[in-house]
Coordinates of N, CA, C and O in Angstrom, one line a residue:
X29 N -10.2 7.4 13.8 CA -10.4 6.6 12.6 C -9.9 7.4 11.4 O -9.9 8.6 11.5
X30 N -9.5 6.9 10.2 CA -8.8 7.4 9.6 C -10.0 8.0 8.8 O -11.1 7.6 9.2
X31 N -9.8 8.9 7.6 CA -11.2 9.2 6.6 C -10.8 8.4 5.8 O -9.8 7.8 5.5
X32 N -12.7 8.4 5.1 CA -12.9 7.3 4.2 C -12.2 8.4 2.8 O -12.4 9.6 2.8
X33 N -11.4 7.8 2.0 CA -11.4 8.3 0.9 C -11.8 7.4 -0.3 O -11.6 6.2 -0.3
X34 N -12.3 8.1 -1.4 CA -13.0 7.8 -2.8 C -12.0 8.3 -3.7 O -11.1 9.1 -3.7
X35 N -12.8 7.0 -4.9 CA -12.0 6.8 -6.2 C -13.7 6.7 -7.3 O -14.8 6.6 -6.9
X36 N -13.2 7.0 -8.7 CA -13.8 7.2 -9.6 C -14.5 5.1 -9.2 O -15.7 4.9 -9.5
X37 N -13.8 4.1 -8.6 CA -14.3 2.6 -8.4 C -14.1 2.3 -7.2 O -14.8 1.3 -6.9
X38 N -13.6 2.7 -6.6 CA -12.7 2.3 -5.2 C -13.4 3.1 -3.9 O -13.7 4.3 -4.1
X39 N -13.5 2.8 -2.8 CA -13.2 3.1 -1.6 C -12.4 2.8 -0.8 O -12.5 1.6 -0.4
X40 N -11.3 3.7 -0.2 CA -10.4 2.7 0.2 C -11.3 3.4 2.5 O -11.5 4.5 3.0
X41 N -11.3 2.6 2.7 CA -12.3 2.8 4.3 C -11.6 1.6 5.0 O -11.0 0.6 4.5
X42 N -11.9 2.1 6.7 CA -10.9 1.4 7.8 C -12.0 -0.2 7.8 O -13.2 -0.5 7.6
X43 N -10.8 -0.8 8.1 CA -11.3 -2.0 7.9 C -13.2 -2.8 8.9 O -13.9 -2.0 9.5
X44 N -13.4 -3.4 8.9 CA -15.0 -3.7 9.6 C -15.0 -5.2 9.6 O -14.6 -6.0 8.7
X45 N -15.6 -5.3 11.0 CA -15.6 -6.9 11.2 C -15.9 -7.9 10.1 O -15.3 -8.9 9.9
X46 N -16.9 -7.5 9.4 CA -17.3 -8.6 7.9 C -16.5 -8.4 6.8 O -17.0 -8.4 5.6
X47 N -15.0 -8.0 7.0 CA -14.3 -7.8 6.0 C -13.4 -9.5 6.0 O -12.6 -9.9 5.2
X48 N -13.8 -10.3 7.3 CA -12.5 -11.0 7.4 C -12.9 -12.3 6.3 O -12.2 -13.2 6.4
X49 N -13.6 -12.3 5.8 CA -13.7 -13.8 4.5 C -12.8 -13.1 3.4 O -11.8 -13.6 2.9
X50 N -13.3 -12.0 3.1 CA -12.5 -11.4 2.1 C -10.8 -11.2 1.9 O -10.0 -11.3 1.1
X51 N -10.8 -10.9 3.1 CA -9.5 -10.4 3.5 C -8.4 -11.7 3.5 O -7.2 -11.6 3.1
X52 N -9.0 -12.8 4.0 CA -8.7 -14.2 3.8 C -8.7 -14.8 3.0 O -8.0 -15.9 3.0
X53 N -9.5 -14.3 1.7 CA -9.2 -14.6 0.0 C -8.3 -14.2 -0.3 O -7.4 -14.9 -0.9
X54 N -8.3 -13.0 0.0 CA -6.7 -11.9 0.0 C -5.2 -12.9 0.0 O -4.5 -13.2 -1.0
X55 N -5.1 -13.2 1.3 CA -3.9 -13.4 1.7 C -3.7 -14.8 1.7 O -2.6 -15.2 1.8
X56 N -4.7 -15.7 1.5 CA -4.8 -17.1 1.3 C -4.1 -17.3 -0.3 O -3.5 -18.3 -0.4
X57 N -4.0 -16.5 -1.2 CA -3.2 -17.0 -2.6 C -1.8 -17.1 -2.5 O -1.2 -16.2 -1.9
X58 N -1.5 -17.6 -2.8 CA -0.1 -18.4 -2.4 C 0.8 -17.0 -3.6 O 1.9 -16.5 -3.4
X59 N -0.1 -16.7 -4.8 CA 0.5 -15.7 -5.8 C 0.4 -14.4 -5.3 O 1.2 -13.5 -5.4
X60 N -0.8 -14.3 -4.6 CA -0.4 -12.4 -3.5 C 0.5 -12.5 -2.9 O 1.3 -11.7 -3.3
X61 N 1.0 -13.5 -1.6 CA 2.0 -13.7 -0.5 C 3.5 -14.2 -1.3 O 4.3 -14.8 -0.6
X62 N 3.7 -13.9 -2.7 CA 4.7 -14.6 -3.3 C 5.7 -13.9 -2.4 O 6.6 -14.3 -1.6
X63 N 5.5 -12.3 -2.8 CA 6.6 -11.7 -2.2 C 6.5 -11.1 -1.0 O 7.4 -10.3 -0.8
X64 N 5.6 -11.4 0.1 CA 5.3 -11.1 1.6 C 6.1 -11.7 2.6 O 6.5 -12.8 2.6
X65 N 6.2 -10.9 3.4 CA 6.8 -11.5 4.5 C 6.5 -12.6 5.1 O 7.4 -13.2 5.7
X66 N 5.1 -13.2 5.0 CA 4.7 -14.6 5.5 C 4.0 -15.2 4.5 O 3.7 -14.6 3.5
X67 N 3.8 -16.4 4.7 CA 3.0 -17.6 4.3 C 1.7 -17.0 3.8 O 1.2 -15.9 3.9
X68 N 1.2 -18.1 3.2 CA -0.6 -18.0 2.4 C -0.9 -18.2 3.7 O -0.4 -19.2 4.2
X69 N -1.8 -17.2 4.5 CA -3.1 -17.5 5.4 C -4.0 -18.5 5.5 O -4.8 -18.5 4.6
X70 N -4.1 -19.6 6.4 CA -4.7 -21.0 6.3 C -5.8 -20.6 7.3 O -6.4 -21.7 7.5
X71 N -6.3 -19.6 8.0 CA -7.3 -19.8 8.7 C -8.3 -18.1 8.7 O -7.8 -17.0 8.4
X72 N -9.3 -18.2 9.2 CA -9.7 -17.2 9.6 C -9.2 -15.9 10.8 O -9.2 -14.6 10.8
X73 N -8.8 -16.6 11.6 CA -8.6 -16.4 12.7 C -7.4 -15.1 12.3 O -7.2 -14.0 12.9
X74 N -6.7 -15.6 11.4 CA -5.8 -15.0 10.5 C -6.3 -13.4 10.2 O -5.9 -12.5 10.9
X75 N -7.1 -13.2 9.3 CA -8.0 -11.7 8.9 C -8.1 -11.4 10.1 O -7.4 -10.5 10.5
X76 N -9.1 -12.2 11.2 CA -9.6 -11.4 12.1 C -8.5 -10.6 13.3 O -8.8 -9.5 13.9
X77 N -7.4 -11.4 13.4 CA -6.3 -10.6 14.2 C -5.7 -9.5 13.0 O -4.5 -9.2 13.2
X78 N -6.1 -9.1 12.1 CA -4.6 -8.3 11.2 C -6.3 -7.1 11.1 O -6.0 -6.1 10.5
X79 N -7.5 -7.1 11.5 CA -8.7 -6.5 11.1 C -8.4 -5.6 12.7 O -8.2 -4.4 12.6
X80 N -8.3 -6.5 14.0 CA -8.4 -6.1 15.4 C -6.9 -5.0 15.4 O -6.9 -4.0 16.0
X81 N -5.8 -5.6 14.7 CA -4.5 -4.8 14.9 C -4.9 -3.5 13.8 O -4.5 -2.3 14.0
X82 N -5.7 -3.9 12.7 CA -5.7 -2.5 12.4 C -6.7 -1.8 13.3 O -6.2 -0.8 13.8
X83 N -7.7 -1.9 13.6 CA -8.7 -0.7 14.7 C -8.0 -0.4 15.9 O -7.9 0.7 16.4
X84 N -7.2 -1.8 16.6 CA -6.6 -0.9 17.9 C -5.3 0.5 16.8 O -5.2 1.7 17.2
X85 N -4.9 0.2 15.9 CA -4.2 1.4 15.3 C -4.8 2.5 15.0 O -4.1 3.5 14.9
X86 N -6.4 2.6 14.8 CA -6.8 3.4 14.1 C -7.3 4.2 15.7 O -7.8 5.4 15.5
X87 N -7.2 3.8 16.9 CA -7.1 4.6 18.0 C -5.9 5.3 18.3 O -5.9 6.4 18.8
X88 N -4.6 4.4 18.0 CA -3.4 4.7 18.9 C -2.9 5.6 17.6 O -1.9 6.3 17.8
X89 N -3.4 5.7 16.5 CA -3.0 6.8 15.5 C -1.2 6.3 14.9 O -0.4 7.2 14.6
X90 N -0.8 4.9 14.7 CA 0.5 4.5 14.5 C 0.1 3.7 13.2 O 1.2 3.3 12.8
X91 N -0.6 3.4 12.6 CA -0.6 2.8 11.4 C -2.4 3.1 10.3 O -3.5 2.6 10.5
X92 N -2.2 3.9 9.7 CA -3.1 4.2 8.7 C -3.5 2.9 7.7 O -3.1 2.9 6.6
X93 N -4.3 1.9 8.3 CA -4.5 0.6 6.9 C -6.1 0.6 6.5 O -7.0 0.3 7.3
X94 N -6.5 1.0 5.3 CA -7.3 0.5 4.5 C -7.6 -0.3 3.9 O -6.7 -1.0 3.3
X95 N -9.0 -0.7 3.9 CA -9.5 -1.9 2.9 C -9.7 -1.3 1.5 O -10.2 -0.2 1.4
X96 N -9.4 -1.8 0.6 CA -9.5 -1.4 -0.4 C -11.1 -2.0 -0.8 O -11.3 -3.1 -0.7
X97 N -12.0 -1.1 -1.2 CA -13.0 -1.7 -1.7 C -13.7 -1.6 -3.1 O -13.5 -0.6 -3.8
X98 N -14.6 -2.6 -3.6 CA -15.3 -1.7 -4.5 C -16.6 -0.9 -4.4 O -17.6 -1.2 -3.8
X99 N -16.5 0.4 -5.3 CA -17.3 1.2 -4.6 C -18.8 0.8 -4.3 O -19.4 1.0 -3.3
X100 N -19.1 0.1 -5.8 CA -20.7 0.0 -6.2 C -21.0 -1.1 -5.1 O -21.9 -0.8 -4.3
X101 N -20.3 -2.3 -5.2 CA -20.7 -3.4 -3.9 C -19.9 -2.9 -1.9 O -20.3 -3.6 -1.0
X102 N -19.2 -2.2 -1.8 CA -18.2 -2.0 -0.5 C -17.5 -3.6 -0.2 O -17.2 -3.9 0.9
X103 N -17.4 -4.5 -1.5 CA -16.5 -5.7 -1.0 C -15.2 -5.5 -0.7 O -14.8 -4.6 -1.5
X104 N -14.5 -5.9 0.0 CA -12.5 -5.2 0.1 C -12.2 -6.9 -1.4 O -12.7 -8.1 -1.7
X105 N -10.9 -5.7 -1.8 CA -10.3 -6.5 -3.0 C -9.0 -6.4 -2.3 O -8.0 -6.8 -3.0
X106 N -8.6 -6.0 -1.3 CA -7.5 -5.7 -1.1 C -7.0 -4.7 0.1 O -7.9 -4.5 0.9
X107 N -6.1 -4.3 0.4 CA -5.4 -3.3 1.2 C -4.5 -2.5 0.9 O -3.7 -2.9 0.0
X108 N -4.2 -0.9 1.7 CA -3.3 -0.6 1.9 C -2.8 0.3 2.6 O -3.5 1.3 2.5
X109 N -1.9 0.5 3.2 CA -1.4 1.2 4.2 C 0.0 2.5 4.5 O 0.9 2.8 3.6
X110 N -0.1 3.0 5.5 CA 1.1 4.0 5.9 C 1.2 3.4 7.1 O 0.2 3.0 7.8
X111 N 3.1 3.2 7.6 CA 2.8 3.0 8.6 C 4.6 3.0 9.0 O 5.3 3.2 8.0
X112 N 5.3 2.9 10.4 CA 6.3 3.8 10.8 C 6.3 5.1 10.5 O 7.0 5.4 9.6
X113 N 5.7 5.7 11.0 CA 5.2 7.1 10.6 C 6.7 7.9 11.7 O 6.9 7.5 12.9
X114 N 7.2 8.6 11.2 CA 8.1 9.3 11.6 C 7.8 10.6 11.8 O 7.9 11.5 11.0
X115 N 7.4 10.8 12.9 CA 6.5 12.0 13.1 C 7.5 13.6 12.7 O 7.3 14.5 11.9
X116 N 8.2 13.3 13.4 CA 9.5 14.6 13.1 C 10.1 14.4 12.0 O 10.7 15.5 11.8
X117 N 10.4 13.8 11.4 CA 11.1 13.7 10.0 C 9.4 14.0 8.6 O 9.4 14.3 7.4
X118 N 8.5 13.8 9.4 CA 7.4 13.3 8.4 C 7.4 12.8 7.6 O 7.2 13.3 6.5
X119 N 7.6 10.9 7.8 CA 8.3 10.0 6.8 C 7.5 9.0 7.1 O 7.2 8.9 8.3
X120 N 7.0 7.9 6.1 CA 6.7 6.8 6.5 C 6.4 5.6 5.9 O 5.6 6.0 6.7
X121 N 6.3 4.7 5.3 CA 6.4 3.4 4.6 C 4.9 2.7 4.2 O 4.1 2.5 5.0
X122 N 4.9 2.5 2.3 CA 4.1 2.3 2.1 C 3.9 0.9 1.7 O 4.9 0.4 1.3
X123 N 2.6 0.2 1.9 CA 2.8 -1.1 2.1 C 1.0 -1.2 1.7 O 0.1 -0.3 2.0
X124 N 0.9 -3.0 0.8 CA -0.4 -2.9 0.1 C 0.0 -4.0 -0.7 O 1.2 -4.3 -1.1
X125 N -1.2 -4.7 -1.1 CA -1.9 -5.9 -1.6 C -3.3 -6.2 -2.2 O -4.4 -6.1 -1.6
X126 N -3.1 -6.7 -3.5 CA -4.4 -6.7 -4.0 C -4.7 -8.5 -4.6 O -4.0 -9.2 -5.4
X127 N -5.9 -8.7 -4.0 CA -6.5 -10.0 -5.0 C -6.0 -10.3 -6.1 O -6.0 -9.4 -7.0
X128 N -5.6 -11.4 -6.3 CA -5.7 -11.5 -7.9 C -6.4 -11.7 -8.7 O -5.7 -11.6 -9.7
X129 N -7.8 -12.0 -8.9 CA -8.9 -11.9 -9.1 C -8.8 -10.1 -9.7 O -9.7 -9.9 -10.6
X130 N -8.3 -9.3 -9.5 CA -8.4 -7.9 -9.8 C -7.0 -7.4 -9.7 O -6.8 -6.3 -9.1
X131 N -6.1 -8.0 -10.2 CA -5.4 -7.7 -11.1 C -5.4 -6.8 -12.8 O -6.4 -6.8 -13.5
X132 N -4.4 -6.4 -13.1 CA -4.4 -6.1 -14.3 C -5.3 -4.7 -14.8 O -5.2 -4.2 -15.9
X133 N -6.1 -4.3 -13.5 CA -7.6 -3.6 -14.0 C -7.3 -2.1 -13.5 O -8.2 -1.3 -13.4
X134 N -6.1 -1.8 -13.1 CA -5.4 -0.3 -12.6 C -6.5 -0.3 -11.2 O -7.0 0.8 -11.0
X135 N -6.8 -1.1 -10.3 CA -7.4 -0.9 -9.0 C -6.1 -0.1 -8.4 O -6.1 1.1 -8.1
X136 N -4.9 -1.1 -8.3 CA -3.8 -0.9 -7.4 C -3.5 0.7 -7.3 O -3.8 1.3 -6.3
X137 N -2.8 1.3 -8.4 CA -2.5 2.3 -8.9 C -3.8 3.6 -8.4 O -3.3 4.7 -8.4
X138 N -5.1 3.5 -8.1 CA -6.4 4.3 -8.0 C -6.2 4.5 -7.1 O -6.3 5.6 -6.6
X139 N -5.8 3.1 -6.3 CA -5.7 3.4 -4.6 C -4.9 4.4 -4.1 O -5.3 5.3 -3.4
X140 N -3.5 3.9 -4.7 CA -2.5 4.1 -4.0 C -2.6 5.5 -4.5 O -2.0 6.3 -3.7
X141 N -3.1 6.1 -5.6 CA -3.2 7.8 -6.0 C -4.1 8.4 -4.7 O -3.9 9.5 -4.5
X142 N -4.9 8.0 -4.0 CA -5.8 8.7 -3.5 C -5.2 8.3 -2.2 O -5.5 9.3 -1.5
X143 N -4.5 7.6 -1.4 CA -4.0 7.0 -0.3 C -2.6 8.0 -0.5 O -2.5 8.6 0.6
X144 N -1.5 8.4 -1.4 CA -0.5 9.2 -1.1 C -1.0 10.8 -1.4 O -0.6 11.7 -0.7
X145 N -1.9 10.9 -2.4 CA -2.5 12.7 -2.0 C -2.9 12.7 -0.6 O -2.4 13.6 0.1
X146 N -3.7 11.7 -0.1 CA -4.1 12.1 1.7 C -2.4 12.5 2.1 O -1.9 13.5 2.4
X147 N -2.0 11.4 2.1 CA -0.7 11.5 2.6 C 0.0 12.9 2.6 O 0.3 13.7 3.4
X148 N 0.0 12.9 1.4 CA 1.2 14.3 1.2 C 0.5 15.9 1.5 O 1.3 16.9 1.7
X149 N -1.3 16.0 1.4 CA -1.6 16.9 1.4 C -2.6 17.1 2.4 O -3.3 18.1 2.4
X150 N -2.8 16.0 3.4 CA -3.8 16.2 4.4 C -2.7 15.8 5.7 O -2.8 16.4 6.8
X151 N -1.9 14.8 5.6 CA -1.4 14.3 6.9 C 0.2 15.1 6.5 O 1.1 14.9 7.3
X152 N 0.4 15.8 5.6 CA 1.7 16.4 6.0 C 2.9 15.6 5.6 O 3.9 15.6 6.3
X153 N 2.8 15.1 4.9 CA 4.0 13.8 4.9 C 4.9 14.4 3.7 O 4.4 15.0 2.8
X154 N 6.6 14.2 3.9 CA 7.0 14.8 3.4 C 7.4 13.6 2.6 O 7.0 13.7 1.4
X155 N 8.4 12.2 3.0 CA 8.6 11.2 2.3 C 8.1 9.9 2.8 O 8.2 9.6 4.0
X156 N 7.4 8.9 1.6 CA 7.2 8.3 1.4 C 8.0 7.0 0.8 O 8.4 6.9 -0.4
X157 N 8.3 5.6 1.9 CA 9.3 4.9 1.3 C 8.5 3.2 1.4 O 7.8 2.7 2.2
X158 N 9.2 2.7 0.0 CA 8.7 1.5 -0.1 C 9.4 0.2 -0.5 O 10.2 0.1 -1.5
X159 N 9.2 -0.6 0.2 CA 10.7 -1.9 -0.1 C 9.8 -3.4 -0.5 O 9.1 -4.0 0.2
X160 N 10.0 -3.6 -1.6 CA 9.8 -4.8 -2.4 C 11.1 -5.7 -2.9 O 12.3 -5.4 -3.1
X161 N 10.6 -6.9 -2.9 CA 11.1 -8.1 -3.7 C 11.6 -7.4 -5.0 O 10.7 -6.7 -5.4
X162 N 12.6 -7.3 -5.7 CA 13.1 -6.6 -6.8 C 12.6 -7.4 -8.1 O 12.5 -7.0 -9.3
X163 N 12.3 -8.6 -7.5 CA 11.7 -9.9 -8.8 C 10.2 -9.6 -9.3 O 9.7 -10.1 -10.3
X164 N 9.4 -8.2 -8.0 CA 8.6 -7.9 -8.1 C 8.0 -7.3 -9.2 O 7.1 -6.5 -9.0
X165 N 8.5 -7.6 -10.5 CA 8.5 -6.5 -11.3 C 6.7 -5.4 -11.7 O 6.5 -4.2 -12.1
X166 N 5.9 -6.6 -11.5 CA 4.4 -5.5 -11.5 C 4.4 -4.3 -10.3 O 3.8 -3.2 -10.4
X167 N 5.2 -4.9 -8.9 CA 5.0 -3.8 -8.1 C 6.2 -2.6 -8.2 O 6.2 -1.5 -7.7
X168 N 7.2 -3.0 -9.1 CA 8.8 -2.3 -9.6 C 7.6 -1.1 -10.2 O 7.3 0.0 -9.6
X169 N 6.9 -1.6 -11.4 CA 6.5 -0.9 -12.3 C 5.5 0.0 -11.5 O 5.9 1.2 -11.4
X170 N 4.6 -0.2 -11.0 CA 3.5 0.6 -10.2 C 4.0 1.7 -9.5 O 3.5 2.7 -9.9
X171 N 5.1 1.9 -8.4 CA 5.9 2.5 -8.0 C 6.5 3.4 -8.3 O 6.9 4.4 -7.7
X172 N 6.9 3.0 -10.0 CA 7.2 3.9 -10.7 C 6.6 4.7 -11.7 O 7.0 5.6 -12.4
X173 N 5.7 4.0 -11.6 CA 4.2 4.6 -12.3 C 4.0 6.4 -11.4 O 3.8 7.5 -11.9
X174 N 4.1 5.8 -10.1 CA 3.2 6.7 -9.0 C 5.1 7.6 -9.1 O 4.6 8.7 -8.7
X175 N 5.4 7.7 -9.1 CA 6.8 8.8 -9.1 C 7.7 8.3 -8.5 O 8.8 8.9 -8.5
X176 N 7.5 7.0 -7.7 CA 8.9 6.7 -6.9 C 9.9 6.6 -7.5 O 9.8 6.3 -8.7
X177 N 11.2 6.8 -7.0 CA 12.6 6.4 -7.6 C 13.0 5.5 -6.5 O 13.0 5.5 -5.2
X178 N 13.6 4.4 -7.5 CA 14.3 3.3 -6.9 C 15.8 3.9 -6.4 O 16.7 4.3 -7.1
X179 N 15.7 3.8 -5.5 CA 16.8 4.4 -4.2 C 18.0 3.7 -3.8 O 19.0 4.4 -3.9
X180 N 17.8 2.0 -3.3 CA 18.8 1.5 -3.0 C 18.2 0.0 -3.2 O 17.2 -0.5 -3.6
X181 N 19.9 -0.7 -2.5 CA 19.4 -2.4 -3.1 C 19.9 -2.7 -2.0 O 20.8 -2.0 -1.5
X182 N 19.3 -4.3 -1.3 CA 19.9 -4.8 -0.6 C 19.8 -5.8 -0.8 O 18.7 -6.2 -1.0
X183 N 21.0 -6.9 -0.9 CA 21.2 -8.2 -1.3 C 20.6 -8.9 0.1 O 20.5 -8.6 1.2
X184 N 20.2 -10.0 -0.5 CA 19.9 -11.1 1.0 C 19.3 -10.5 2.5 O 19.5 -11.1 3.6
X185 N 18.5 -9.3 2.4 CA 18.3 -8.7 3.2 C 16.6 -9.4 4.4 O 16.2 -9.1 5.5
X186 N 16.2 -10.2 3.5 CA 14.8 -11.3 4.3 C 15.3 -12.4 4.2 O 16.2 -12.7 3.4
X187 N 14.7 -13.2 5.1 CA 14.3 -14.8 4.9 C 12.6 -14.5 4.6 O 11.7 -14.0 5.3
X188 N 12.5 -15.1 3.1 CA 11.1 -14.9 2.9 C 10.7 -16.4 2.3 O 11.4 -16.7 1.3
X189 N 9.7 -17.2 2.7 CA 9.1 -18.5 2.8 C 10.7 -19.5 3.0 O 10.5 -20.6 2.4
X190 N 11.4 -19.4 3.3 CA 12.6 -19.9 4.2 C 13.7 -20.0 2.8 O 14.6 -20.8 2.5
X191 N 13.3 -18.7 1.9 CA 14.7 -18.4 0.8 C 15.3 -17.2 1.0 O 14.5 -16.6 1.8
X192 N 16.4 -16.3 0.7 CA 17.2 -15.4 1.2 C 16.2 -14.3 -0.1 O 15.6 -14.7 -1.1
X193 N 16.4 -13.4 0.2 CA 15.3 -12.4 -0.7 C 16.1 -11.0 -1.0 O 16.4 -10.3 0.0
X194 N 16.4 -10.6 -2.1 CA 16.8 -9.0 -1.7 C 15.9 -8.1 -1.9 O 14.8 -8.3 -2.4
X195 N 16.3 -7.0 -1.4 CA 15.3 -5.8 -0.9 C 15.6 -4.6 -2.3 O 16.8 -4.8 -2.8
X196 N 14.9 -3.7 -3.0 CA 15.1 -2.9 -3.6 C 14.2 -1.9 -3.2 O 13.1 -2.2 -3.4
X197 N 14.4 -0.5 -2.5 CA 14.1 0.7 -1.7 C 13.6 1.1 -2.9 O 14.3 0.8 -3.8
X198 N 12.6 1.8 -3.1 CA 12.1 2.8 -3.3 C 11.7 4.2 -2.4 O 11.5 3.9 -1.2
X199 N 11.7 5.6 -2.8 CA 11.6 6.8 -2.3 C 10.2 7.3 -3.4 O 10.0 7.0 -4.5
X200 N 9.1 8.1 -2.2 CA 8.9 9.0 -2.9 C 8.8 10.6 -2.3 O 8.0 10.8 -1.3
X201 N 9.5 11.6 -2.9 CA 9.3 12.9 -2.0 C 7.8 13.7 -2.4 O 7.2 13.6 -3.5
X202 N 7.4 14.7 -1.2 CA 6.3 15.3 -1.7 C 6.7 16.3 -3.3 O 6.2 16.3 -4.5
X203 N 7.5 17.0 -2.6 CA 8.0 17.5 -4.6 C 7.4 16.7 -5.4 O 6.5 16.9 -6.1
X204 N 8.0 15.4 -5.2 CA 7.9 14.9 -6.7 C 6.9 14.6 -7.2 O 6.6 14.6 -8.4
X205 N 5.8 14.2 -5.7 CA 4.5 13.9 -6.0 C 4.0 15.5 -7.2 O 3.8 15.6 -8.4
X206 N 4.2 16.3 -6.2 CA 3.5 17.8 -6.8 C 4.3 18.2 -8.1 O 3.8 19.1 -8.7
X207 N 5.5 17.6 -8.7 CA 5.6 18.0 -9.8 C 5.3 17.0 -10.6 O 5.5 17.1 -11.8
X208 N 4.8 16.1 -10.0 CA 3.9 15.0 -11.8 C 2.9 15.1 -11.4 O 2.1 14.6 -12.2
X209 N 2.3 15.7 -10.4 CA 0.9 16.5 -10.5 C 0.5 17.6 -11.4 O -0.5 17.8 -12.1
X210 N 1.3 18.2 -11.3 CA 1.8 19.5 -12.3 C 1.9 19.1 -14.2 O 1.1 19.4 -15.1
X211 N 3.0 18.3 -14.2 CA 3.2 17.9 -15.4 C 1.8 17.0 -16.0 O 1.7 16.9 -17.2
X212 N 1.0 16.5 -15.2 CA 0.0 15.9 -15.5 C -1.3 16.5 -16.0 O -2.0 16.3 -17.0
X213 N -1.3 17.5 -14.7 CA -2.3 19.0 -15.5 C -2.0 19.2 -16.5 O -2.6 18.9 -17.5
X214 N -0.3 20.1 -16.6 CA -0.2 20.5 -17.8 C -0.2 19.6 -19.5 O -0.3 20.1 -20.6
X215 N -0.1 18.4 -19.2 CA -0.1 17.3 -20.3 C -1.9 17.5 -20.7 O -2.3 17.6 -21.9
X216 N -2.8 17.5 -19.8 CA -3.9 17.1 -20.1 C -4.4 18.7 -20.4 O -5.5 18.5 -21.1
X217 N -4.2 20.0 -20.3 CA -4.7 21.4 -20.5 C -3.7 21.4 -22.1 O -4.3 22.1 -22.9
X218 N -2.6 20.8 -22.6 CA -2.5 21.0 -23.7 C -3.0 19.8 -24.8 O -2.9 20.0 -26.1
X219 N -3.5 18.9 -24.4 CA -3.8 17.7 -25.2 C -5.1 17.7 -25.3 O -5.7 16.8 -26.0

């Protein structure tokens, strides 16, 4: 099982059978799934297979997914995950979704800070890569919030809700993490 990790609001912890109404609010907005690989979620049954695929992972050790929660209540607002985990390269792909309902409120961003420090300084990970809708612009911004550099583009690269979609790559290396870690200390010990 993966560890639970904490946020100043957040817990992000492996998912649990009573997560699947929530989880189904999640992915049931037609505005979370804008830029997903599939459709708005029309049933339960829905959470409860993507809840079951994350625990058989959380044995077979191939995909790291969290519920994002809030701390004070443990409701999930969301998810997020590592996963193609490239064991010898130490590489793997970051992927994540939040409610809209909790939007706007820097959840996303808390997470994903405490979800890539595991990453880079407990599981060893050297790069971190992430591919979004380029139209995505809140997740463009977040990404580059967190250190990524937009890397590469690929035109027409999905069929996403049955339109041609391009891909824009994001990278993030552990360096880079540890030097806006650094620059961040240092901003806040001189200010």
């Amino acid at each position: 099982m993966p560890p639970i990790l904490r946020t100043a609001r957040l817990v992000l912890r492996p998912f649990e059978r009573g997560d699947a109404a929530d989880l189904l609010r999640v992915f049931a907005d037609a505005e979370v799934v804008c830029y997903w690989s599939s459709g708005a979620w029309t049933d339960i049954a829905q959470a409860e297979a993507m809840i079951a695929e994350a625990q058989q992972a959380y044995l077979d050790g191939g995909l790291y997914r969290y519920a994002i929660a809030l701390a004070d209540t443990n409701r999930l607002i969301g998810i997020c995950n590592l996963r193609g985990h490239f064991e010898q390269n130490r590489r793997c792909e970051l992927g994540y979704a939040l409610g809209r309902a909790h939007w706007g409120q820097g959840y996303a961003g808390e997470a994903l800070e405490a979800l890539l420090e595991h990453a880079f300084h407990v599981l060893d990970i050297n790069r971190i890569e992430a591919d979004i809708d380029p139209r995505n612009a809140a997740s463009a911004r977040l990404l580059e919030k967190l250190g990524f550099r937009q890397e590469g583009y690929m035109p027409e690269r999905w069929i996403v809700h049955g339109e041609k979609a391009d891909t824009a790559f994001y990278g993030l290396l552990r360096r880079y993490w540890d030097e806006r870690a650094a620059a961040h200390s240092s901003a806040h010990a001189t200010g």
